[in-house]
């Protein structure tokens, strides 16, 4: 169904911001564990925290997967969560090889896989008929494209080596200690992890990841006209959309085949646009001798500068969504922006002591209001797309803002470190947030925390694998993507 060109307009209506939701304990996913498609990691020396005594006998059978699965089945039948948890902790301690650690990395998934559930079965049955995911975005979902372009400078120059990827055993090009929301989503749909589109020779049968860390919604020309420099990549949304079209055209013979392919796919359009604002802020923030806005007035002035970008950024995202929908996409998810005022890098940059600058959670009010403005415009755009393609497609808004971790302690995070980066500058040099733009995670003199799973923020900009996993649960299983694009109880033949 074709639709007329969409044009966004602003009406001065008060924004109704949803209050933070309090979460129940997360349940186990009925899904497969992460696929074992990743190539073996490079051989690296691993320093164990506790070496065995010199007279200790070597372990001859430290891990037996079949025996572990049988034991886990019995525990699942008992439905004793405490026993299951204790058993998985023991297993995790015994896993010594890369393959063993990978199987043990996601115990909730392993348990659910053994217990059963909807997922891919012999390559024929898929969750809700979704056979592929196509993702466009930035560092929140890039699984290795910037690494292949060459992340040689800027804030992301250390992301291609450890400690990035430390939780999964090696650096993969993801801006985290491990996996991202897009990885958890693929797992929950019973699909392989998405390969980056720049990975020549990779298997793209079940989707492609076009996202590039550092990417913007507006292209470099449009941003340059506003005096905004893009330091990392020119792979903006229009470039990724071109890659998407080229892939579809090269793997099909005619337009109707593209429509059929997309009718069984999920398209993730973002998160994108956050870097447009990041780079706009950087143009006005003084960098000599530090990384600080200095005072609330300067912060508000910077926000005002970025506000002018909002209509253009949102229009750009809406136009990209329209093109994908016109090609035949039937399920498109468009995520909103994170609450910038809760991000350690921004909090460190402002670094003011005036309590009036912060809300009850300890986040910066002005920056969160800016993120809320972007999200309000984006929700309006999604609503217009939904009306234009009524009956032909599900166009969903993903509320990343509401998926932040208000109940951090209840979810197993250290509430004293909600705003502190796991990896970065420690001690007094790192300040309250463990972040210094001149010494990003991976730089000489920085270190990663011992347990990333207790932290929300990985490097002061991006989140930990654990935080992304919780967000994936909240978004796709707790109703923070609306309307729901996936029925996880529905298995369908492809």
CSV table of C-alpha atoms in Angstrom, one decimal:
chain,number,residue,atom,x,y,z
A,1,UNK,CA,0.0,0.0,0.0
A,2,UNK,CA,1.6,3.2,-1.1
A,3,UNK,CA,1.3,6.3,1.0
A,4,UNK,CA,1.6,10.0,0.4
A,5,UNK,CA,4.8,11.8,1.4
A,6,UNK,CA,4.8,12.4,5.1
A,7,UNK,CA,5.5,15.9,6.5
A,8,UNK,CA,5.8,16.4,10.2
A,9,UNK,CA,4.4,19.4,11.9
A,10,UNK,CA,4.6,20.5,15.5
A,11,UNK,CA,1.7,21.5,17.7
A,12,UNK,CA,2.4,23.0,21.1
A,13,UNK,CA,0.7,20.4,23.2
A,14,UNK,CA,1.9,19.4,26.6
A,15,UNK,CA,3.9,16.2,26.6
A,16,UNK,CA,2.5,13.3,28.6
A,17,UNK,CA,5.5,11.5,29.9
A,18,UNK,CA,4.9,8.0,31.2
A,19,UNK,CA,6.1,7.4,34.7
A,20,UNK,CA,8.8,4.8,35.3
A,21,UNK,CA,7.5,1.3,35.7
A,22,UNK,CA,8.6,-1.0,38.5
A,23,UNK,CA,9.6,-4.4,37.2
A,24,UNK,CA,8.9,-7.9,38.4
A,25,UNK,CA,11.8,-10.3,38.4
A,26,UNK,CA,12.7,-11.4,34.9
A,27,UNK,CA,11.6,-14.9,33.9
A,28,UNK,CA,13.5,-17.4,31.7
A,29,UNK,CA,13.2,-16.9,28.0
A,30,UNK,CA,11.7,-19.7,26.0
A,31,UNK,CA,14.4,-19.5,23.3
A,32,UNK,CA,17.6,-21.0,22.0
A,33,UNK,CA,21.0,-20.1,23.5
A,34,UNK,CA,23.2,-17.9,21.4
A,35,UNK,CA,24.3,-19.7,18.2
A,36,UNK,CA,27.9,-21.0,18.0
A,37,UNK,CA,28.5,-19.2,14.6
A,38,UNK,CA,31.3,-16.9,15.9
A,39,UNK,CA,34.8,-18.0,14.7
A,40,UNK,CA,37.2,-19.2,17.4
A,41,UNK,CA,38.8,-16.4,19.3
A,42,UNK,CA,42.5,-15.6,19.0
A,43,UNK,CA,44.7,-17.4,21.4
A,44,UNK,CA,45.3,-15.2,24.4
A,45,UNK,CA,46.9,-15.8,27.7
A,46,UNK,CA,44.3,-16.0,30.4
A,47,UNK,CA,45.3,-15.2,34.0
A,48,UNK,CA,43.2,-17.2,36.5
A,49,UNK,CA,42.4,-15.5,39.8
A,50,UNK,CA,43.2,-18.7,41.8
A,51,UNK,CA,45.7,-21.2,40.6
A,52,UNK,CA,45.5,-24.8,41.9
A,53,UNK,CA,48.0,-26.1,44.4
A,54,UNK,CA,51.2,-27.6,43.0
A,55,UNK,CA,50.2,-31.1,44.2
A,56,UNK,CA,46.7,-30.9,42.9
A,57,UNK,CA,45.5,-33.5,40.4
A,58,UNK,CA,44.6,-32.3,37.0
A,59,UNK,CA,40.9,-32.4,36.1
A,60,UNK,CA,40.2,-35.0,33.5
A,61,UNK,CA,36.6,-34.3,32.9
A,62,UNK,CA,35.8,-30.7,34.0
A,63,UNK,CA,32.7,-30.4,31.9
A,64,UNK,CA,30.3,-32.9,30.4
A,65,UNK,CA,27.6,-31.1,28.4
A,66,UNK,CA,25.3,-34.2,28.1
A,67,UNK,CA,25.6,-34.8,31.9
A,68,UNK,CA,24.9,-31.2,32.6
A,69,UNK,CA,21.8,-31.1,30.4
A,70,UNK,CA,20.4,-34.3,32.0
A,71,UNK,CA,20.9,-32.8,35.5
A,72,UNK,CA,19.4,-29.5,34.4
A,73,UNK,CA,16.3,-31.3,33.0
A,74,UNK,CA,15.7,-32.9,36.4
A,75,UNK,CA,16.1,-29.6,38.2
A,76,UNK,CA,13.6,-28.0,35.8
A,77,UNK,CA,11.1,-30.7,36.5
A,78,UNK,CA,11.4,-29.8,40.2
A,79,UNK,CA,10.9,-26.1,39.4
A,80,UNK,CA,13.2,-25.2,42.2
A,81,UNK,CA,14.8,-22.0,41.1
A,82,UNK,CA,17.3,-21.9,43.9
A,83,UNK,CA,18.7,-25.4,43.0
A,84,UNK,CA,18.8,-24.4,39.3
A,85,UNK,CA,20.7,-21.2,40.1
A,86,UNK,CA,23.2,-23.0,42.3
A,87,UNK,CA,23.8,-25.7,39.7
A,88,UNK,CA,24.4,-23.2,37.0
A,89,UNK,CA,26.9,-21.3,39.2
A,90,UNK,CA,28.8,-24.6,39.6
A,91,UNK,CA,28.7,-25.2,35.9
A,92,UNK,CA,30.0,-21.8,35.1
A,93,UNK,CA,32.9,-22.3,37.4
A,94,UNK,CA,33.8,-25.5,35.7
A,95,UNK,CA,33.7,-24.2,32.1
A,96,UNK,CA,37.3,-23.8,31.0
A,97,UNK,CA,37.4,-23.8,27.2
A,98,UNK,CA,35.9,-21.2,25.0
A,99,UNK,CA,33.1,-23.5,23.8
A,100,UNK,CA,32.3,-24.5,27.4
A,101,UNK,CA,32.2,-20.8,28.5
A,102,UNK,CA,30.0,-19.9,25.6
A,103,UNK,CA,27.5,-22.6,26.4
A,104,UNK,CA,27.4,-21.6,30.0
A,105,UNK,CA,27.3,-17.8,29.3
A,106,UNK,CA,23.5,-17.6,29.1
A,107,UNK,CA,22.1,-20.1,31.6
A,108,UNK,CA,18.5,-18.7,31.3
A,109,UNK,CA,18.7,-19.5,27.6
A,110,UNK,CA,20.2,-22.9,28.1
A,111,UNK,CA,17.6,-23.9,30.6
A,112,UNK,CA,14.8,-22.7,28.3
A,113,UNK,CA,16.3,-24.5,25.3
A,114,UNK,CA,16.3,-27.7,27.2
A,115,UNK,CA,12.8,-27.2,28.6
A,116,UNK,CA,11.4,-26.5,25.2
A,117,UNK,CA,9.7,-23.5,23.6
A,118,UNK,CA,9.0,-21.8,20.3
A,119,UNK,CA,12.1,-21.5,18.2
A,120,UNK,CA,13.7,-22.6,15.0
A,121,UNK,CA,13.4,-26.4,14.6
A,122,UNK,CA,15.3,-28.1,11.8
A,123,UNK,CA,15.4,-24.7,9.9
A,124,UNK,CA,11.6,-24.8,9.3
A,125,UNK,CA,9.6,-23.3,12.3
A,126,UNK,CA,10.1,-19.7,13.3
A,127,UNK,CA,8.7,-17.5,16.0
A,128,UNK,CA,5.6,-15.7,14.6
A,129,UNK,CA,6.8,-16.5,11.0
A,130,UNK,CA,9.8,-14.2,11.2
A,131,UNK,CA,12.7,-15.7,9.2
A,132,UNK,CA,15.1,-12.7,9.1
A,133,UNK,CA,16.0,-9.4,10.8
A,134,UNK,CA,17.4,-6.4,9.0
A,135,UNK,CA,18.9,-3.8,11.2
A,136,UNK,CA,20.0,-0.2,10.6
A,137,UNK,CA,21.5,2.0,13.3
A,138,UNK,CA,24.6,3.1,15.2
A,139,UNK,CA,26.9,1.8,18.0
A,140,UNK,CA,23.9,0.5,20.0
A,141,UNK,CA,23.4,-2.2,17.4
A,142,UNK,CA,26.6,-2.4,15.3
A,143,UNK,CA,28.0,-6.0,15.4
A,144,UNK,CA,31.2,-5.2,13.5
A,145,UNK,CA,30.8,-2.8,10.6
A,146,UNK,CA,32.8,0.1,12.0
A,147,UNK,CA,35.6,-2.4,12.9
A,148,UNK,CA,35.7,-3.4,9.3
A,149,UNK,CA,35.7,0.1,8.1
A,150,UNK,CA,38.6,0.8,10.4
A,151,UNK,CA,37.9,2.2,13.9
A,152,UNK,CA,41.3,3.9,14.0
A,153,UNK,CA,40.5,7.2,15.7
A,154,UNK,CA,38.0,9.0,17.9
A,155,UNK,CA,36.2,7.8,20.9
A,156,UNK,CA,35.7,4.3,19.5
A,157,UNK,CA,39.3,3.5,18.5
A,158,UNK,CA,39.7,0.9,21.3
A,159,UNK,CA,36.5,-1.0,20.6
A,160,UNK,CA,38.2,-3.6,18.4
A,161,UNK,CA,40.2,-5.2,21.2
A,162,UNK,CA,39.8,-6.4,24.7
A,163,UNK,CA,38.4,-5.5,27.2
A,164,UNK,CA,35.6,-4.9,24.7
A,165,UNK,CA,33.9,-8.3,24.3
A,166,UNK,CA,35.5,-9.6,27.5
A,167,UNK,CA,32.3,-11.4,28.6
A,168,UNK,CA,32.2,-13.4,25.4
A,169,UNK,CA,35.9,-14.1,25.2
A,170,UNK,CA,37.0,-11.7,22.5
A,171,UNK,CA,36.4,-8.3,20.9
A,172,UNK,CA,33.7,-8.6,18.1
A,173,UNK,CA,33.3,-5.0,17.1
A,174,UNK,CA,30.4,-4.5,19.5
A,175,UNK,CA,30.6,-1.5,21.8
A,176,UNK,CA,30.0,-3.5,24.9
A,177,UNK,CA,31.5,-6.2,27.1
A,178,UNK,CA,29.4,-8.7,25.2
A,179,UNK,CA,26.1,-8.9,23.3
A,180,UNK,CA,23.6,-6.2,22.4
A,181,UNK,CA,19.8,-5.9,22.2
A,182,UNK,CA,19.8,-7.0,18.6
A,183,UNK,CA,21.6,-10.2,19.6
A,184,UNK,CA,19.1,-11.0,22.3
A,185,UNK,CA,16.3,-10.3,19.9
A,186,UNK,CA,17.8,-12.7,17.3
A,187,UNK,CA,18.3,-15.4,19.9
A,188,UNK,CA,14.7,-15.0,21.1
A,189,UNK,CA,13.5,-15.4,17.5
A,190,UNK,CA,15.5,-18.6,17.1
A,191,UNK,CA,17.7,-17.0,14.5
A,192,UNK,CA,21.5,-16.7,14.1
A,193,UNK,CA,23.2,-13.6,15.3
A,194,UNK,CA,23.2,-10.9,12.6
A,195,UNK,CA,26.4,-10.7,10.6
A,196,UNK,CA,27.7,-7.2,9.8
A,197,UNK,CA,27.0,-6.4,6.1
A,198,UNK,CA,30.7,-5.5,5.5
A,199,UNK,CA,31.7,-9.1,6.5
A,200,UNK,CA,32.5,-10.5,3.0
A,201,UNK,CA,31.5,-14.1,2.6
A,202,UNK,CA,29.2,-14.1,5.7
A,203,UNK,CA,25.9,-16.0,5.8
A,204,UNK,CA,23.0,-13.5,5.4
A,205,UNK,CA,20.3,-16.0,4.9
A,206,UNK,CA,18.5,-14.9,8.1
A,207,UNK,CA,19.2,-11.2,8.0
A,208,UNK,CA,21.8,-8.5,7.8
A,209,UNK,CA,23.1,-5.8,10.1
A,210,UNK,CA,23.8,-2.5,8.3
A,211,UNK,CA,24.3,-0.5,11.5
A,212,UNK,CA,27.6,1.4,11.9
A,213,UNK,CA,28.9,2.7,15.2
A,214,UNK,CA,29.1,6.5,15.1
A,215,UNK,CA,26.5,6.8,12.3
A,216,UNK,CA,24.1,9.7,12.1
A,217,UNK,CA,20.6,10.0,10.8
A,218,UNK,CA,21.4,13.1,8.7
A,219,UNK,CA,24.2,12.8,6.2
A,220,UNK,CA,27.5,14.6,6.6
A,221,UNK,CA,26.6,17.3,4.1
A,222,UNK,CA,23.4,18.2,6.0
A,223,UNK,CA,25.3,18.3,9.3
A,224,UNK,CA,28.2,20.3,7.8
A,225,UNK,CA,25.8,22.9,6.7
A,226,UNK,CA,25.1,23.5,10.3
A,227,UNK,CA,28.7,23.5,11.3
A,228,UNK,CA,28.6,20.0,12.8
A,229,UNK,CA,31.5,17.7,12.1
A,230,UNK,CA,31.1,13.9,12.0
A,231,UNK,CA,34.3,12.4,13.3
A,232,UNK,CA,33.9,8.6,13.0
A,233,UNK,CA,32.0,7.5,9.8
A,234,UNK,CA,30.1,8.8,6.8
A,235,UNK,CA,27.8,5.7,6.9
A,236,UNK,CA,24.7,7.7,7.8
A,237,UNK,CA,21.2,6.4,7.5
A,238,UNK,CA,20.8,7.1,3.8
A,239,UNK,CA,24.0,5.1,3.2
A,240,UNK,CA,22.8,2.2,5.2
A,241,UNK,CA,19.4,2.4,3.4
A,242,UNK,CA,21.3,2.2,0.1
A,243,UNK,CA,23.1,-0.9,1.3
A,244,UNK,CA,19.8,-2.4,2.3
A,245,UNK,CA,18.3,-1.8,-1.1
A,246,UNK,CA,21.4,-3.1,-2.9
A,247,UNK,CA,21.3,-6.3,-0.8
A,248,UNK,CA,17.6,-6.8,-1.6
A,249,UNK,CA,18.1,-6.3,-5.3
A,250,UNK,CA,21.1,-8.5,-5.5
A,251,UNK,CA,19.4,-11.4,-3.7
A,252,UNK,CA,16.1,-11.4,-5.5
A,253,UNK,CA,15.0,-11.4,-9.1
A,254,UNK,CA,12.0,-9.0,-9.1
A,255,UNK,CA,10.2,-6.5,-6.8
A,256,UNK,CA,7.5,-9.0,-5.8
A,257,UNK,CA,10.2,-11.3,-4.5
A,258,UNK,CA,11.5,-8.5,-2.3
A,259,UNK,CA,8.0,-7.9,-0.9
A,260,UNK,CA,7.6,-11.6,-0.1
A,261,UNK,CA,11.0,-11.7,1.6
A,262,UNK,CA,10.2,-8.6,3.7
A,263,UNK,CA,6.7,-9.9,4.6
A,264,UNK,CA,8.5,-12.6,6.7
A,265,UNK,CA,11.1,-10.2,8.2
A,266,UNK,CA,11.5,-7.7,11.0
A,267,UNK,CA,13.2,-4.4,10.2
A,268,UNK,CA,14.8,-2.5,13.1
A,269,UNK,CA,15.3,1.1,12.1
A,270,UNK,CA,17.5,2.4,14.8
A,271,UNK,CA,18.2,3.6,17.4
A,272,UNK,CA,19.6,6.3,15.1
A,273,UNK,CA,19.8,10.0,15.5
A,274,UNK,CA,21.5,10.1,18.8
A,275,UNK,CA,24.9,10.8,17.3
A,276,UNK,CA,23.5,13.8,15.4
A,277,UNK,CA,22.9,15.4,18.8
A,278,UNK,CA,26.1,14.1,20.3
A,279,UNK,CA,28.1,15.8,17.6
A,280,UNK,CA,26.1,19.0,17.9
A,281,UNK,CA,26.8,19.1,21.6
A,282,UNK,CA,30.5,18.5,21.0
A,283,UNK,CA,30.7,21.6,18.8
A,284,UNK,CA,29.8,23.9,21.7
A,285,UNK,CA,31.5,22.0,24.6
A,286,UNK,CA,34.9,23.4,25.6
A,287,UNK,CA,37.5,20.6,25.3
A,288,UNK,CA,40.8,22.4,26.3
A,289,UNK,CA,42.1,20.8,29.4
A,290,UNK,CA,39.0,18.8,30.1
A,291,UNK,CA,35.5,17.8,29.1
A,292,UNK,CA,33.1,20.0,30.9
A,293,UNK,CA,30.2,22.3,30.1
A,294,UNK,CA,31.2,24.2,33.2
A,295,UNK,CA,27.8,25.3,34.3
A,296,UNK,CA,24.1,24.8,33.8
A,297,UNK,CA,23.8,27.8,31.5
A,298,UNK,CA,26.2,26.4,29.0
A,299,UNK,CA,24.5,23.1,29.1
A,300,UNK,CA,21.1,24.7,28.4
A,301,UNK,CA,22.6,26.7,25.5
A,302,UNK,CA,24.0,23.4,24.0
A,303,UNK,CA,20.6,21.8,24.3
A,304,UNK,CA,19.0,24.7,22.6
A,305,UNK,CA,21.5,24.3,19.7
A,306,UNK,CA,20.6,20.6,19.3
A,307,UNK,CA,16.9,21.3,19.5
A,308,UNK,CA,17.0,22.8,16.1
A,309,UNK,CA,18.0,19.5,14.7
A,310,UNK,CA,15.1,17.5,16.0
A,311,UNK,CA,12.6,18.0,13.2
A,312,UNK,CA,15.1,17.2,10.5
A,313,UNK,CA,16.5,14.1,12.3
A,314,UNK,CA,13.0,12.7,12.9
A,315,UNK,CA,11.9,13.5,9.3
A,316,UNK,CA,14.9,11.7,8.1
A,317,UNK,CA,14.0,8.6,10.1
A,318,UNK,CA,10.4,8.8,9.0
A,319,UNK,CA,11.4,9.0,5.3
A,320,UNK,CA,13.7,6.0,5.7
A,321,UNK,CA,10.8,4.0,7.3
A,322,UNK,CA,8.5,5.0,4.4
A,323,UNK,CA,11.0,3.7,1.9
A,324,UNK,CA,11.3,0.4,3.7
A,325,UNK,CA,7.5,0.1,4.0
A,326,UNK,CA,7.0,0.9,0.3
A,327,UNK,CA,9.4,-2.0,-0.5
A,328,UNK,CA,7.1,-4.4,1.3
A,329,UNK,CA,8.2,-4.4,5.0
A,330,UNK,CA,5.3,-5.5,7.2
A,331,UNK,CA,7.0,-5.1,10.6
A,332,UNK,CA,9.1,-2.1,11.4
A,333,UNK,CA,10.4,-1.1,14.8
A,334,UNK,CA,11.6,2.5,15.4
A,335,UNK,CA,13.3,3.0,18.8
A,336,UNK,CA,13.5,6.3,20.6
A,337,UNK,CA,16.5,7.9,22.1
A,338,UNK,CA,18.0,7.1,25.5
A,339,UNK,CA,17.6,9.6,28.4
A,340,UNK,CA,20.9,11.5,27.8
A,341,UNK,CA,20.8,12.9,31.3
A,342,UNK,CA,21.4,9.5,32.8
A,343,UNK,CA,24.5,8.7,30.6
A,344,UNK,CA,27.8,8.8,32.6
A,345,UNK,CA,29.7,10.6,29.8
A,346,UNK,CA,27.1,13.4,29.7
A,347,UNK,CA,26.9,13.6,33.5
A,348,UNK,CA,30.7,13.8,33.7
A,349,UNK,CA,30.8,16.5,31.1
A,350,UNK,CA,28.3,18.7,33.0
A,351,UNK,CA,29.7,17.9,36.4
A,352,UNK,CA,27.7,20.5,38.4
A,353,UNK,CA,26.9,20.4,42.0
A,354,UNK,CA,23.7,22.4,41.9
A,355,UNK,CA,20.9,20.0,42.9
A,356,UNK,CA,18.4,21.9,40.7
A,357,UNK,CA,20.1,20.4,37.7
A,358,UNK,CA,19.2,16.9,38.6
A,359,UNK,CA,15.9,14.9,38.9
A,360,UNK,CA,14.9,12.5,41.7
A,361,UNK,CA,16.9,9.7,40.1
A,362,UNK,CA,20.0,11.8,39.9
A,363,UNK,CA,19.9,12.4,36.1
A,364,UNK,CA,20.3,15.8,34.4
A,365,UNK,CA,16.9,17.4,33.9
A,366,UNK,CA,17.7,19.5,30.8
A,367,UNK,CA,19.3,16.7,28.8
A,368,UNK,CA,16.5,14.3,29.7
A,369,UNK,CA,13.9,16.9,28.6
A,370,UNK,CA,15.8,17.1,25.3
A,371,UNK,CA,15.6,13.4,24.8
A,372,UNK,CA,11.9,13.5,25.7
A,373,UNK,CA,11.4,16.1,23.0
A,374,UNK,CA,13.1,14.0,20.3
A,375,UNK,CA,11.0,11.0,21.4
A,376,UNK,CA,7.8,13.0,21.4
A,377,UNK,CA,8.4,14.0,17.8
A,378,UNK,CA,9.4,10.5,16.9
A,379,UNK,CA,6.2,9.0,18.4
A,380,UNK,CA,4.2,11.5,16.4
A,381,UNK,CA,6.0,10.4,13.2
A,382,UNK,CA,5.4,6.7,14.0
A,383,UNK,CA,1.7,7.5,14.5
A,384,UNK,CA,1.5,9.1,11.1
A,385,UNK,CA,3.3,6.2,9.5
A,386,UNK,CA,0.9,3.8,11.2
A,387,UNK,CA,-2.1,5.6,9.9
A,388,UNK,CA,-0.7,5.8,6.4
A,389,UNK,CA,0.0,2.1,6.2
A,390,UNK,CA,-3.0,1.0,8.2
A,391,UNK,CA,-3.7,-2.7,7.6
A,392,UNK,CA,-0.6,-3.2,5.6
A,393,UNK,CA,2.1,-3.1,8.2
A,394,UNK,CA,2.9,-2.9,11.9
A,395,UNK,CA,4.9,0.2,12.6
A,396,UNK,CA,6.0,0.1,16.3
A,397,UNK,CA,7.7,2.6,18.6
A,398,UNK,CA,10.3,1.1,21.0
A,399,UNK,CA,10.4,3.1,24.2
A,400,UNK,CA,14.1,3.0,25.1
A,401,UNK,CA,13.6,5.8,27.6
A,402,UNK,CA,11.1,3.8,29.7
A,403,UNK,CA,13.4,0.7,29.4
A,404,UNK,CA,16.0,2.3,31.6
A,405,UNK,CA,16.7,0.5,34.8
A,406,UNK,CA,14.9,2.3,37.6
A,407,UNK,CA,14.8,-0.8,39.7
A,408,UNK,CA,18.5,-1.5,39.3
A,409,UNK,CA,19.0,-3.2,42.7
A,410,UNK,CA,16.0,-5.5,42.2
A,411,UNK,CA,17.4,-6.5,38.9
A,412,UNK,CA,20.8,-7.4,40.3
A,413,UNK,CA,22.7,-4.3,39.5
A,414,UNK,CA,24.8,-2.4,42.0
A,415,UNK,CA,22.7,0.7,42.7
A,416,UNK,CA,25.7,2.6,44.0
A,417,UNK,CA,27.2,2.3,40.5
A,418,UNK,CA,24.2,2.9,38.3
A,419,UNK,CA,25.9,6.0,36.8
A,420,UNK,CA,29.5,4.7,36.9
A,421,UNK,CA,31.2,3.1,33.9
A,422,UNK,CA,32.5,-0.4,34.4
A,423,UNK,CA,35.4,0.2,32.1
A,424,UNK,CA,37.4,3.5,32.2
A,425,UNK,CA,39.4,5.5,34.6
A,426,UNK,CA,39.2,4.4,38.2
A,427,UNK,CA,39.9,6.1,41.4
A,428,UNK,CA,39.8,9.9,41.9
A,429,UNK,CA,40.9,10.5,38.3
A,430,UNK,CA,37.7,8.9,37.0
A,431,UNK,CA,35.5,11.1,39.3
A,432,UNK,CA,32.1,10.0,40.3
A,433,UNK,CA,31.4,8.4,36.9
A,434,UNK,CA,34.6,6.6,36.1
A,435,UNK,CA,34.7,8.4,32.7
A,436,UNK,CA,37.3,10.6,31.1
A,437,UNK,CA,37.0,11.4,27.4
A,438,UNK,CA,40.8,11.6,27.1
A,439,UNK,CA,41.1,8.0,28.5
A,440,UNK,CA,38.3,5.9,27.1
A,441,UNK,CA,37.8,2.3,27.9
A,442,UNK,CA,40.8,0.3,26.5
A,443,UNK,CA,43.2,3.2,26.6
A,444,UNK,CA,46.5,2.9,28.5
A,445,UNK,CA,45.9,3.4,32.2
A,446,UNK,CA,42.2,2.2,32.1
A,447,UNK,CA,40.7,-1.0,33.4
A,448,UNK,CA,37.5,-2.9,33.4
A,449,UNK,CA,35.6,-3.8,36.5
A,450,UNK,CA,35.6,-7.4,37.8
A,451,UNK,CA,31.9,-8.0,37.2
A,452,UNK,CA,30.3,-6.1,34.3
A,453,UNK,CA,27.0,-7.8,35.1
A,454,UNK,CA,26.6,-5.6,38.2
A,455,UNK,CA,26.9,-2.4,36.1
A,456,UNK,CA,24.5,-0.7,33.8
A,457,UNK,CA,27.1,1.3,31.9
A,458,UNK,CA,30.0,-0.4,30.2
A,459,UNK,CA,32.2,2.5,29.0
A,460,UNK,CA,30.3,5.6,30.0
A,461,UNK,CA,28.6,5.8,26.6
A,462,UNK,CA,27.3,2.2,25.9
A,463,UNK,CA,25.7,-0.4,28.2
A,464,UNK,CA,26.8,-3.7,29.5
A,465,UNK,CA,25.6,-7.0,28.0
A,466,UNK,CA,23.5,-7.6,31.1
A,467,UNK,CA,21.8,-4.2,30.8
A,468,UNK,CA,21.1,-4.8,27.1
A,469,UNK,CA,19.6,-8.2,27.9
A,470,UNK,CA,17.3,-6.7,30.5
A,471,UNK,CA,16.3,-4.0,28.0
A,472,UNK,CA,15.5,-6.6,25.4
A,473,UNK,CA,13.2,-8.3,27.8
A,474,UNK,CA,11.5,-5.1,28.7
A,475,UNK,CA,11.1,-4.0,25.2
A,476,UNK,CA,9.9,-7.1,23.4
A,477,UNK,CA,8.3,-9.1,26.2
A,478,UNK,CA,7.1,-6.4,28.6
A,479,UNK,CA,5.2,-4.2,26.2
A,480,UNK,CA,7.7,-1.3,25.7
A,481,UNK,CA,7.4,-1.8,21.9
A,482,UNK,CA,4.0,-0.7,20.9
A,483,UNK,CA,2.1,-2.1,19.1
A,484,UNK,CA,3.8,-5.5,19.7
A,485,UNK,CA,5.4,-6.5,16.5
A,486,UNK,CA,6.1,-10.1,17.6
A,487,UNK,CA,3.8,-12.8,19.1
A,488,UNK,CA,6.4,-15.0,20.9
A,489,UNK,CA,3.8,-17.7,21.6
A,490,UNK,CA,3.2,-18.2,17.8
A,491,UNK,CA,5.3,-20.7,16.0
A,492,UNK,CA,4.6,-20.7,12.2
A,493,UNK,CA,6.0,-22.6,9.2
A,494,UNK,CA,8.0,-20.5,6.9
